[in-house]
Amino acid sequence: MTRPTPGTLTTKPAPAPEPSTLTRTTAPTGTRPPAATVPVTGAAVGGGAVAVVPAPVRSGPPHTPPPRGAAVAAGVLGAAGVLVGGGLAGGVLRGFLDRMAGVVALVALSLAVMVGLATALRGLLPPRARTAAQLLHRALGVLGVGFLLLHIGVKVAGGRVAAGAAALGWGSGDALVGLGTLACYLFLLAVATGVWRGVFATRRWIRPFRVLHGASYAGWLAAVLHGLTAGRAPAPWVVASYALCLTATAATLAVRLFRNRSA
């Protein structure tokens, strides 16, 4: 047996660190990632304690980015063009728009409200059908607002209401005209919040989005009252179509409220 030479120190080699594992979430930037595990050895961090990497915070859904400035400007110019086009229409086209633009607008917006309620009922539609319904909801909203602007342009050009009264909601001496102006602004608010949906689609802003976008319900009721009581007496088939839209929308809203309470 050999003894160590005086003045020297013998050291025992440190054992190699045993590999450990760490759960780390990985996902594309801007989304809430699913849980995925990536092995990380303790040697990679010096064999000490390893901190869990937090998941990235979602700033907004990638499928609904906010619109660019050019797209917003094009939309505003397009809406102004439709409004002016309704005022410049003449002949048979003016007569048709004078009688039917408001009816088409209300029916399209009623369908948009119903389809929007159906898409909000999770589990009611399969994923592909729900995506198609969301696209239909947006298309019907744009169509309804377009005919609403045509309706306003024709009525102003025909002298049935002054431009200031149509824009401000008062000055015409008829509260029902102001009710139509209120409905128009609420629908425009719903369109604007729908276009900027990606900005609101976070946990912090989802409730304000629902309140602002849900203002279309109040706008729709105001539009129904305006259509039934303002101006000339509506034809029986127009009253029947309004009643059908009112019943169907109320039934869809009742189903949504019932499902939310029973969930």
PDB file of C-alpha atoms in Angstrom:
ATOM      1  CA  MET A   1       0.000   0.000   0.000  1.00  0.00           C
ATOM      2  CA  THR A   2       1.462   3.349  -1.041  1.00  0.00           C
ATOM      3  CA  ARG A   3       1.190   6.422   1.091  1.00  0.00           C
ATOM      4  CA  PRO A   4       0.745   9.928  -0.347  1.00  0.00           C
ATOM      5  CA  THR A   5       3.827  12.030  -0.517  1.00  0.00           C
ATOM      6  CA  PRO A   6       3.923  14.668   2.237  1.00  0.00           C
ATOM      7  CA  GLY A   7       2.826  18.126   1.027  1.00  0.00           C
ATOM      8  CA  THR A   8       0.418  16.837  -1.575  1.00  0.00           C
ATOM      9  CA  LEU A   9      -3.398  16.730  -1.499  1.00  0.00           C
ATOM     10  CA  THR A  10      -5.488  14.043  -3.045  1.00  0.00           C
ATOM     11  CA  THR A  11      -8.901  15.043  -4.464  1.00  0.00           C
ATOM     12  CA  LYS A  12     -11.741  12.773  -5.349  1.00  0.00           C
ATOM     13  CA  PRO A  13     -13.209  13.460  -8.780  1.00  0.00           C
ATOM     14  CA  ALA A  14     -16.748  14.944  -8.644  1.00  0.00           C
ATOM     15  CA  PRO A  15     -19.447  12.674  -9.983  1.00  0.00           C
ATOM     16  CA  ALA A  16     -20.926  13.638 -13.317  1.00  0.00           C
ATOM     17  CA  PRO A  17     -24.307  15.358 -12.955  1.00  0.00           C
ATOM     18  CA  GLU A  18     -27.237  13.156 -13.733  1.00  0.00           C
ATOM     19  CA  PRO A  19     -29.382  14.351 -16.600  1.00  0.00           C
ATOM     20  CA  SER A  20     -32.635  15.998 -15.648  1.00  0.00           C
ATOM     21  CA  THR A  21     -35.565  17.089 -17.724  1.00  0.00           C
ATOM     22  CA  LEU A  22     -37.403  20.342 -18.013  1.00  0.00           C
ATOM     23  CA  THR A  23     -40.793  21.104 -19.578  1.00  0.00           C
ATOM     24  CA  ARG A  24     -40.543  23.984 -21.970  1.00  0.00           C
ATOM     25  CA  THR A  25     -43.343  25.270 -24.129  1.00  0.00           C
ATOM     26  CA  THR A  26     -42.529  26.025 -27.708  1.00  0.00           C
ATOM     27  CA  ALA A  27     -44.889  27.588 -30.196  1.00  0.00           C
ATOM     28  CA  PRO A  28     -44.912  30.094 -33.045  1.00  0.00           C
ATOM     29  CA  THR A  29     -44.656  33.708 -32.044  1.00  0.00           C
ATOM     30  CA  GLY A  30     -47.935  35.398 -31.224  1.00  0.00           C
ATOM     31  CA  THR A  31     -49.962  32.293 -30.325  1.00  0.00           C
ATOM     32  CA  ARG A  32     -50.793  30.519 -27.104  1.00  0.00           C
ATOM     33  CA  PRO A  33     -48.728  27.337 -27.465  1.00  0.00           C
ATOM     34  CA  PRO A  34     -49.790  23.808 -26.691  1.00  0.00           C
ATOM     35  CA  ALA A  35     -47.830  21.998 -24.039  1.00  0.00           C
ATOM     36  CA  ALA A  36     -44.790  20.351 -25.576  1.00  0.00           C
ATOM     37  CA  THR A  37     -41.784  18.879 -23.807  1.00  0.00           C
ATOM     38  CA  VAL A  38     -38.187  19.526 -24.769  1.00  0.00           C
ATOM     39  CA  PRO A  39     -35.514  17.634 -22.832  1.00  0.00           C
ATOM     40  CA  VAL A  40     -32.837  19.795 -21.244  1.00  0.00           C
ATOM     41  CA  THR A  41     -29.909  18.206 -19.374  1.00  0.00           C
ATOM     42  CA  GLY A  42     -28.682  19.471 -16.060  1.00  0.00           C
ATOM     43  CA  ALA A  43     -25.148  19.592 -17.446  1.00  0.00           C
ATOM     44  CA  ALA A  44     -26.265  22.258 -19.899  1.00  0.00           C
ATOM     45  CA  VAL A  45     -26.869  24.613 -17.004  1.00  0.00           C
ATOM     46  CA  GLY A  46     -24.028  23.483 -14.764  1.00  0.00           C
ATOM     47  CA  GLY A  47     -25.941  20.784 -12.914  1.00  0.00           C
ATOM     48  CA  GLY A  48     -27.835  23.298 -10.763  1.00  0.00           C
ATOM     49  CA  ALA A  49     -31.528  24.143 -10.473  1.00  0.00           C
ATOM     50  CA  VAL A  50     -33.275  24.954 -13.733  1.00  0.00           C
ATOM     51  CA  ALA A  51     -36.035  27.579 -13.950  1.00  0.00           C
ATOM     52  CA  VAL A  52     -39.112  26.904 -16.080  1.00  0.00           C
ATOM     53  CA  VAL A  53     -39.362  29.162 -19.123  1.00  0.00           C
ATOM     54  CA  PRO A  54     -42.808  30.896 -19.121  1.00  0.00           C
ATOM     55  CA  ALA A  55     -45.036  30.653 -22.153  1.00  0.00           C
ATOM     56  CA  PRO A  56     -45.076  33.726 -24.415  1.00  0.00           C
ATOM     57  CA  VAL A  57     -47.994  36.081 -23.857  1.00  0.00           C
ATOM     58  CA  ARG A  58     -50.366  36.311 -26.808  1.00  0.00           C
ATOM     59  CA  SER A  59     -50.724  39.855 -28.067  1.00  0.00           C
ATOM     60  CA  GLY A  60     -53.471  39.016 -30.546  1.00  0.00           C
ATOM     61  CA  PRO A  61     -54.640  36.192 -32.788  1.00  0.00           C
ATOM     62  CA  PRO A  62     -52.530  35.885 -35.923  1.00  0.00           C
ATOM     63  CA  HIS A  63     -55.569  35.219 -38.135  1.00  0.00           C
ATOM     64  CA  THR A  64     -57.142  38.636 -37.482  1.00  0.00           C
ATOM     65  CA  PRO A  65     -54.384  41.218 -37.854  1.00  0.00           C
ATOM     66  CA  PRO A  66     -55.389  44.875 -37.685  1.00  0.00           C
ATOM     67  CA  PRO A  67     -56.006  46.458 -41.104  1.00  0.00           C
ATOM     68  CA  ARG A  68     -53.397  48.606 -42.769  1.00  0.00           C
ATOM     69  CA  GLY A  69     -53.916  52.306 -43.212  1.00  0.00           C
ATOM     70  CA  ALA A  70     -54.388  51.934 -46.967  1.00  0.00           C
ATOM     71  CA  ALA A  71     -57.176  49.392 -46.427  1.00  0.00           C
ATOM     72  CA  VAL A  72     -58.927  51.676 -43.935  1.00  0.00           C
ATOM     73  CA  ALA A  73     -58.688  54.626 -46.324  1.00  0.00           C
ATOM     74  CA  ALA A  74     -60.052  52.506 -49.168  1.00  0.00           C
ATOM     75  CA  GLY A  75     -62.975  51.406 -47.002  1.00  0.00           C
ATOM     76  CA  VAL A  76     -63.830  54.971 -45.998  1.00  0.00           C
ATOM     77  CA  LEU A  77     -63.635  56.173 -49.602  1.00  0.00           C
ATOM     78  CA  GLY A  78     -65.766  53.247 -50.722  1.00  0.00           C
ATOM     79  CA  ALA A  79     -68.435  54.042 -48.132  1.00  0.00           C
ATOM     80  CA  ALA A  80     -68.436  57.698 -49.175  1.00  0.00           C
ATOM     81  CA  GLY A  81     -68.750  56.640 -52.802  1.00  0.00           C
ATOM     82  CA  VAL A  82     -71.768  54.465 -52.018  1.00  0.00           C
ATOM     83  CA  LEU A  83     -73.399  57.309 -50.078  1.00  0.00           C
ATOM     84  CA  VAL A  84     -72.861  59.781 -52.913  1.00  0.00           C
ATOM     85  CA  GLY A  85     -73.897  57.180 -55.491  1.00  0.00           C
ATOM     86  CA  GLY A  86     -77.247  56.779 -53.800  1.00  0.00           C
ATOM     87  CA  GLY A  87     -77.777  60.534 -54.054  1.00  0.00           C
ATOM     88  CA  LEU A  88     -76.804  60.632 -57.729  1.00  0.00           C
ATOM     89  CA  ALA A  89     -79.044  57.736 -58.767  1.00  0.00           C
ATOM     90  CA  GLY A  90     -81.908  58.698 -61.011  1.00  0.00           C
ATOM     91  CA  GLY A  91     -84.829  57.328 -62.942  1.00  0.00           C
ATOM     92  CA  VAL A  92     -85.941  53.772 -62.295  1.00  0.00           C
ATOM     93  CA  LEU A  93     -82.906  53.053 -60.119  1.00  0.00           C
ATOM     94  CA  ARG A  94     -83.755  55.925 -57.780  1.00  0.00           C
ATOM     95  CA  GLY A  95     -87.343  54.735 -57.469  1.00  0.00           C
ATOM     96  CA  PHE A  96     -86.164  51.232 -56.634  1.00  0.00           C
ATOM     97  CA  LEU A  97     -83.620  52.417 -54.073  1.00  0.00           C
ATOM     98  CA  ASP A  98     -86.136  54.823 -52.545  1.00  0.00           C
ATOM     99  CA  ARG A  99     -88.538  51.954 -51.896  1.00  0.00           C
ATOM    100  CA  MET A 100     -86.220  48.994 -51.302  1.00  0.00           C
ATOM    101  CA  ALA A 101     -82.785  50.119 -50.095  1.00  0.00           C
ATOM    102  CA  GLY A 102     -83.908  50.374 -46.487  1.00  0.00           C
ATOM    103  CA  VAL A 103     -85.710  47.021 -46.636  1.00  0.00           C
ATOM    104  CA  VAL A 104     -82.695  45.237 -48.134  1.00  0.00           C
ATOM    105  CA  ALA A 105     -80.443  46.860 -45.532  1.00  0.00           C
ATOM    106  CA  LEU A 106     -82.604  45.731 -42.625  1.00  0.00           C
ATOM    107  CA  VAL A 107     -83.017  42.169 -43.936  1.00  0.00           C
ATOM    108  CA  ALA A 108     -79.269  41.818 -44.587  1.00  0.00           C
ATOM    109  CA  LEU A 109     -78.369  43.211 -41.169  1.00  0.00           C
ATOM    110  CA  SER A 110     -80.951  40.949 -39.512  1.00  0.00           C
ATOM    111  CA  LEU A 111     -79.371  37.930 -41.198  1.00  0.00           C
ATOM    112  CA  ALA A 112     -75.943  39.182 -40.128  1.00  0.00           C
ATOM    113  CA  VAL A 113     -77.108  39.361 -36.508  1.00  0.00           C
ATOM    114  CA  MET A 114     -78.595  35.853 -36.659  1.00  0.00           C
ATOM    115  CA  VAL A 115     -75.518  34.300 -38.276  1.00  0.00           C
ATOM    116  CA  GLY A 116     -73.279  36.119 -35.812  1.00  0.00           C
ATOM    117  CA  LEU A 117     -75.267  34.678 -32.919  1.00  0.00           C
ATOM    118  CA  ALA A 118     -75.003  31.198 -34.437  1.00  0.00           C
ATOM    119  CA  THR A 119     -71.212  31.452 -34.764  1.00  0.00           C
ATOM    120  CA  ALA A 120     -70.967  32.517 -31.114  1.00  0.00           C
ATOM    121  CA  LEU A 121     -72.606  29.252 -30.037  1.00  0.00           C
ATOM    122  CA  ARG A 122     -69.554  27.020 -29.722  1.00  0.00           C
ATOM    123  CA  GLY A 123     -70.302  23.406 -30.466  1.00  0.00           C
ATOM    124  CA  LEU A 124     -73.366  24.223 -32.553  1.00  0.00           C
ATOM    125  CA  LEU A 125     -71.468  24.224 -35.864  1.00  0.00           C
ATOM    126  CA  PRO A 126     -68.493  22.104 -36.941  1.00  0.00           C
ATOM    127  CA  PRO A 127     -65.223  24.040 -37.437  1.00  0.00           C
ATOM    128  CA  ARG A 128     -65.480  24.402 -41.229  1.00  0.00           C
ATOM    129  CA  ALA A 129     -69.136  25.418 -41.107  1.00  0.00           C
ATOM    130  CA  ARG A 130     -68.365  27.897 -38.327  1.00  0.00           C
ATOM    131  CA  THR A 131     -65.605  29.479 -40.407  1.00  0.00           C
ATOM    132  CA  ALA A 132     -67.950  29.763 -43.390  1.00  0.00           C
ATOM    133  CA  ALA A 133     -70.625  31.274 -41.143  1.00  0.00           C
ATOM    134  CA  GLN A 134     -68.173  33.895 -39.874  1.00  0.00           C
ATOM    135  CA  LEU A 135     -67.368  34.897 -43.465  1.00  0.00           C
ATOM    136  CA  LEU A 136     -71.089  35.044 -44.273  1.00  0.00           C
ATOM    137  CA  HIS A 137     -71.682  37.169 -41.164  1.00  0.00           C
ATOM    138  CA  ARG A 138     -69.097  39.713 -42.325  1.00  0.00           C
ATOM    139  CA  ALA A 139     -70.376  39.724 -45.913  1.00  0.00           C
ATOM    140  CA  LEU A 140     -73.965  40.307 -44.794  1.00  0.00           C
ATOM    141  CA  GLY A 141     -72.819  43.107 -42.485  1.00  0.00           C
ATOM    142  CA  VAL A 142     -70.985  44.868 -45.302  1.00  0.00           C
ATOM    143  CA  LEU A 143     -73.961  44.379 -47.660  1.00  0.00           C
ATOM    144  CA  GLY A 144     -76.406  45.733 -45.081  1.00  0.00           C
ATOM    145  CA  VAL A 145     -74.312  48.809 -44.285  1.00  0.00           C
ATOM    146  CA  GLY A 146     -73.842  49.449 -48.002  1.00  0.00           C
ATOM    147  CA  PHE A 147     -77.590  49.495 -48.664  1.00  0.00           C
ATOM    148  CA  LEU A 148     -78.054  51.570 -45.517  1.00  0.00           C
ATOM    149  CA  LEU A 149     -75.764  54.234 -46.976  1.00  0.00           C
ATOM    150  CA  LEU A 150     -77.650  54.034 -50.290  1.00  0.00           C
ATOM    151  CA  HIS A 151     -80.903  54.488 -48.361  1.00  0.00           C
ATOM    152  CA  ILE A 152     -79.565  57.630 -46.672  1.00  0.00           C
ATOM    153  CA  GLY A 153     -78.179  59.062 -49.913  1.00  0.00           C
ATOM    154  CA  VAL A 154     -81.468  58.589 -51.787  1.00  0.00           C
ATOM    155  CA  LYS A 155     -83.573  60.102 -49.008  1.00  0.00           C
ATOM    156  CA  VAL A 156     -81.305  63.167 -48.731  1.00  0.00           C
ATOM    157  CA  ALA A 157     -81.153  63.676 -52.514  1.00  0.00           C
ATOM    158  CA  GLY A 158     -84.928  63.323 -52.781  1.00  0.00           C
ATOM    159  CA  GLY A 159     -85.511  66.049 -50.190  1.00  0.00           C
ATOM    160  CA  ARG A 160     -87.216  63.729 -47.716  1.00  0.00           C
ATOM    161  CA  VAL A 161     -84.714  64.665 -45.005  1.00  0.00           C
ATOM    162  CA  ALA A 162     -82.033  67.357 -44.749  1.00  0.00           C
ATOM    163  CA  ALA A 163     -78.395  66.285 -44.816  1.00  0.00           C
ATOM    164  CA  GLY A 164     -77.731  67.824 -41.405  1.00  0.00           C
ATOM    165  CA  ALA A 165     -80.713  66.089 -39.846  1.00  0.00           C
ATOM    166  CA  ALA A 166     -79.654  62.754 -41.332  1.00  0.00           C
ATOM    167  CA  ALA A 167     -76.109  63.164 -40.033  1.00  0.00           C
ATOM    168  CA  LEU A 168     -76.896  64.548 -36.575  1.00  0.00           C
ATOM    169  CA  GLY A 169     -80.186  62.791 -35.836  1.00  0.00           C
ATOM    170  CA  TRP A 170     -82.161  65.910 -34.996  1.00  0.00           C
ATOM    171  CA  GLY A 171     -83.510  68.955 -36.808  1.00  0.00           C
ATOM    172  CA  SER A 172     -86.074  67.123 -38.927  1.00  0.00           C
ATOM    173  CA  GLY A 173     -88.877  67.422 -36.387  1.00  0.00           C
ATOM    174  CA  ASP A 174     -89.364  63.644 -36.484  1.00  0.00           C
ATOM    175  CA  ALA A 175     -87.842  61.532 -33.715  1.00  0.00           C
ATOM    176  CA  LEU A 176     -88.153  58.435 -35.885  1.00  0.00           C
ATOM    177  CA  VAL A 177     -85.616  59.890 -38.313  1.00  0.00           C
ATOM    178  CA  GLY A 178     -83.232  60.366 -35.400  1.00  0.00           C
ATOM    179  CA  LEU A 179     -83.844  56.727 -34.483  1.00  0.00           C
ATOM    180  CA  GLY A 180     -82.640  55.713 -37.931  1.00  0.00           C
ATOM    181  CA  THR A 181     -79.518  57.870 -37.535  1.00  0.00           C
ATOM    182  CA  LEU A 182     -78.792  56.197 -34.197  1.00  0.00           C
ATOM    183  CA  ALA A 183     -79.167  52.769 -35.806  1.00  0.00           C
ATOM    184  CA  CYS A 184     -76.755  53.762 -38.572  1.00  0.00           C
ATOM    185  CA  TYR A 185     -74.046  54.857 -36.139  1.00  0.00           C
ATOM    186  CA  LEU A 186     -74.413  51.726 -34.028  1.00  0.00           C
ATOM    187  CA  PHE A 187     -74.038  49.533 -37.099  1.00  0.00           C
ATOM    188  CA  LEU A 188     -70.961  51.494 -38.175  1.00  0.00           C
ATOM    189  CA  LEU A 189     -69.533  50.934 -34.693  1.00  0.00           C
ATOM    190  CA  ALA A 190     -70.157  47.201 -35.056  1.00  0.00           C
ATOM    191  CA  VAL A 191     -68.386  47.183 -38.423  1.00  0.00           C
ATOM    192  CA  ALA A 192     -65.406  49.118 -37.041  1.00  0.00           C
ATOM    193  CA  THR A 193     -64.969  46.808 -34.053  1.00  0.00           C
ATOM    194  CA  GLY A 194     -65.295  43.806 -36.359  1.00  0.00           C
ATOM    195  CA  VAL A 195     -62.541  45.138 -38.630  1.00  0.00           C
ATOM    196  CA  TRP A 196     -60.268  45.754 -35.624  1.00  0.00           C
ATOM    197  CA  ARG A 197     -61.219  42.476 -33.943  1.00  0.00           C
ATOM    198  CA  GLY A 198     -57.582  41.406 -33.666  1.00  0.00           C
ATOM    199  CA  VAL A 199     -56.814  44.435 -31.508  1.00  0.00           C
ATOM    200  CA  PHE A 200     -59.552  43.500 -29.021  1.00  0.00           C
ATOM    201  CA  ALA A 201     -58.994  39.724 -29.021  1.00  0.00           C
ATOM    202  CA  THR A 202     -57.070  39.513 -25.765  1.00  0.00           C
ATOM    203  CA  ARG A 203     -58.328  38.720 -22.294  1.00  0.00           C
ATOM    204  CA  ARG A 204     -58.006  42.356 -21.304  1.00  0.00           C
ATOM    205  CA  TRP A 205     -60.067  43.761 -24.174  1.00  0.00           C
ATOM    206  CA  ILE A 206     -62.483  40.956 -25.024  1.00  0.00           C
ATOM    207  CA  ARG A 207     -65.243  42.334 -22.754  1.00  0.00           C
ATOM    208  CA  PRO A 208     -65.103  45.877 -24.237  1.00  0.00           C
ATOM    209  CA  PHE A 209     -65.192  44.271 -27.679  1.00  0.00           C
ATOM    210  CA  ARG A 210     -68.336  42.332 -26.827  1.00  0.00           C
ATOM    211  CA  VAL A 211     -70.018  45.467 -25.502  1.00  0.00           C
ATOM    212  CA  LEU A 212     -69.096  47.620 -28.500  1.00  0.00           C
ATOM    213  CA  HIS A 213     -69.743  44.975 -31.144  1.00  0.00           C
ATOM    214  CA  GLY A 214     -72.936  43.946 -29.370  1.00  0.00           C
ATOM    215  CA  ALA A 215     -74.253  47.469 -29.832  1.00  0.00           C
ATOM    216  CA  SER A 216     -75.492  46.177 -33.183  1.00  0.00           C
ATOM    217  CA  TYR A 217     -78.379  44.537 -31.288  1.00  0.00           C
ATOM    218  CA  ALA A 218     -79.608  47.931 -30.123  1.00  0.00           C
ATOM    219  CA  GLY A 219     -78.992  49.343 -33.604  1.00  0.00           C
ATOM    220  CA  TRP A 220     -81.003  46.527 -35.139  1.00  0.00           C
ATOM    221  CA  LEU A 221     -83.987  47.156 -32.843  1.00  0.00           C
ATOM    222  CA  ALA A 222     -83.817  50.882 -33.604  1.00  0.00           C
ATOM    223  CA  ALA A 223     -83.713  50.081 -37.335  1.00  0.00           C
ATOM    224  CA  VAL A 224     -86.793  47.849 -37.061  1.00  0.00           C
ATOM    225  CA  LEU A 225     -88.785  50.584 -35.287  1.00  0.00           C
ATOM    226  CA  HIS A 226     -87.559  53.156 -37.813  1.00  0.00           C
ATOM    227  CA  GLY A 227     -88.507  50.983 -40.756  1.00  0.00           C
ATOM    228  CA  LEU A 228     -92.000  50.220 -39.469  1.00  0.00           C
ATOM    229  CA  THR A 229     -92.964  53.726 -38.383  1.00  0.00           C
ATOM    230  CA  ALA A 230     -90.946  56.333 -40.322  1.00  0.00           C
ATOM    231  CA  GLY A 231     -92.004  57.601 -43.723  1.00  0.00           C
ATOM    232  CA  ARG A 232     -94.702  55.923 -45.787  1.00  0.00           C
ATOM    233  CA  ALA A 233     -96.735  53.029 -44.442  1.00  0.00           C
ATOM    234  CA  PRO A 234     -94.880  49.771 -45.185  1.00  0.00           C
ATOM    235  CA  ALA A 235     -96.444  47.156 -47.432  1.00  0.00           C
ATOM    236  CA  PRO A 236     -97.844  44.017 -45.757  1.00  0.00           C
ATOM    237  CA  TRP A 237     -95.028  41.824 -47.105  1.00  0.00           C
ATOM    238  CA  VAL A 238     -92.480  44.278 -45.665  1.00  0.00           C
ATOM    239  CA  VAL A 239     -94.142  44.065 -42.249  1.00  0.00           C
ATOM    240  CA  ALA A 240     -94.162  40.265 -42.548  1.00  0.00           C
ATOM    241  CA  SER A 241     -90.451  40.185 -43.410  1.00  0.00           C
ATOM    242  CA  TYR A 242     -89.617  42.459 -40.474  1.00  0.00           C
ATOM    243  CA  ALA A 243     -91.681  40.267 -38.141  1.00  0.00           C
ATOM    244  CA  LEU A 244     -89.936  37.147 -39.440  1.00  0.00           C
ATOM    245  CA  CYS A 245     -86.497  38.712 -38.910  1.00  0.00           C
ATOM    246  CA  LEU A 246     -87.500  39.841 -35.422  1.00  0.00           C
ATOM    247  CA  THR A 247     -88.783  36.382 -34.456  1.00  0.00           C
ATOM    248  CA  ALA A 248     -85.794  34.502 -35.857  1.00  0.00           C
ATOM    249  CA  THR A 249     -83.272  36.843 -34.251  1.00  0.00           C
ATOM    250  CA  ALA A 250     -85.039  36.729 -30.880  1.00  0.00           C
ATOM    251  CA  ALA A 251     -85.120  32.916 -31.033  1.00  0.00           C
ATOM    252  CA  THR A 252     -81.402  32.713 -31.849  1.00  0.00           C
ATOM    253  CA  LEU A 253     -80.577  35.113 -29.015  1.00  0.00           C
ATOM    254  CA  ALA A 254     -82.707  33.067 -26.605  1.00  0.00           C
ATOM    255  CA  VAL A 255     -80.851  29.879 -27.587  1.00  0.00           C
ATOM    256  CA  ARG A 256     -77.529  31.583 -26.965  1.00  0.00           C
ATOM    257  CA  LEU A 257     -78.580  32.856 -23.526  1.00  0.00           C
ATOM    258  CA  PHE A 258     -79.942  29.423 -22.578  1.00  0.00           C
ATOM    259  CA  ARG A 259     -76.750  27.657 -23.648  1.00  0.00           C
ATOM    260  CA  ASN A 260     -74.600  30.146 -21.753  1.00  0.00           C
ATOM    261  CA  ARG A 261     -76.576  29.633 -18.542  1.00  0.00           C
ATOM    262  CA  SER A 262     -76.616  25.839 -18.818  1.00  0.00           C
ATOM    263  CA  ALA A 263     -72.882  25.617 -19.645  1.00  0.00           C
TER     264      ALA A 263
END
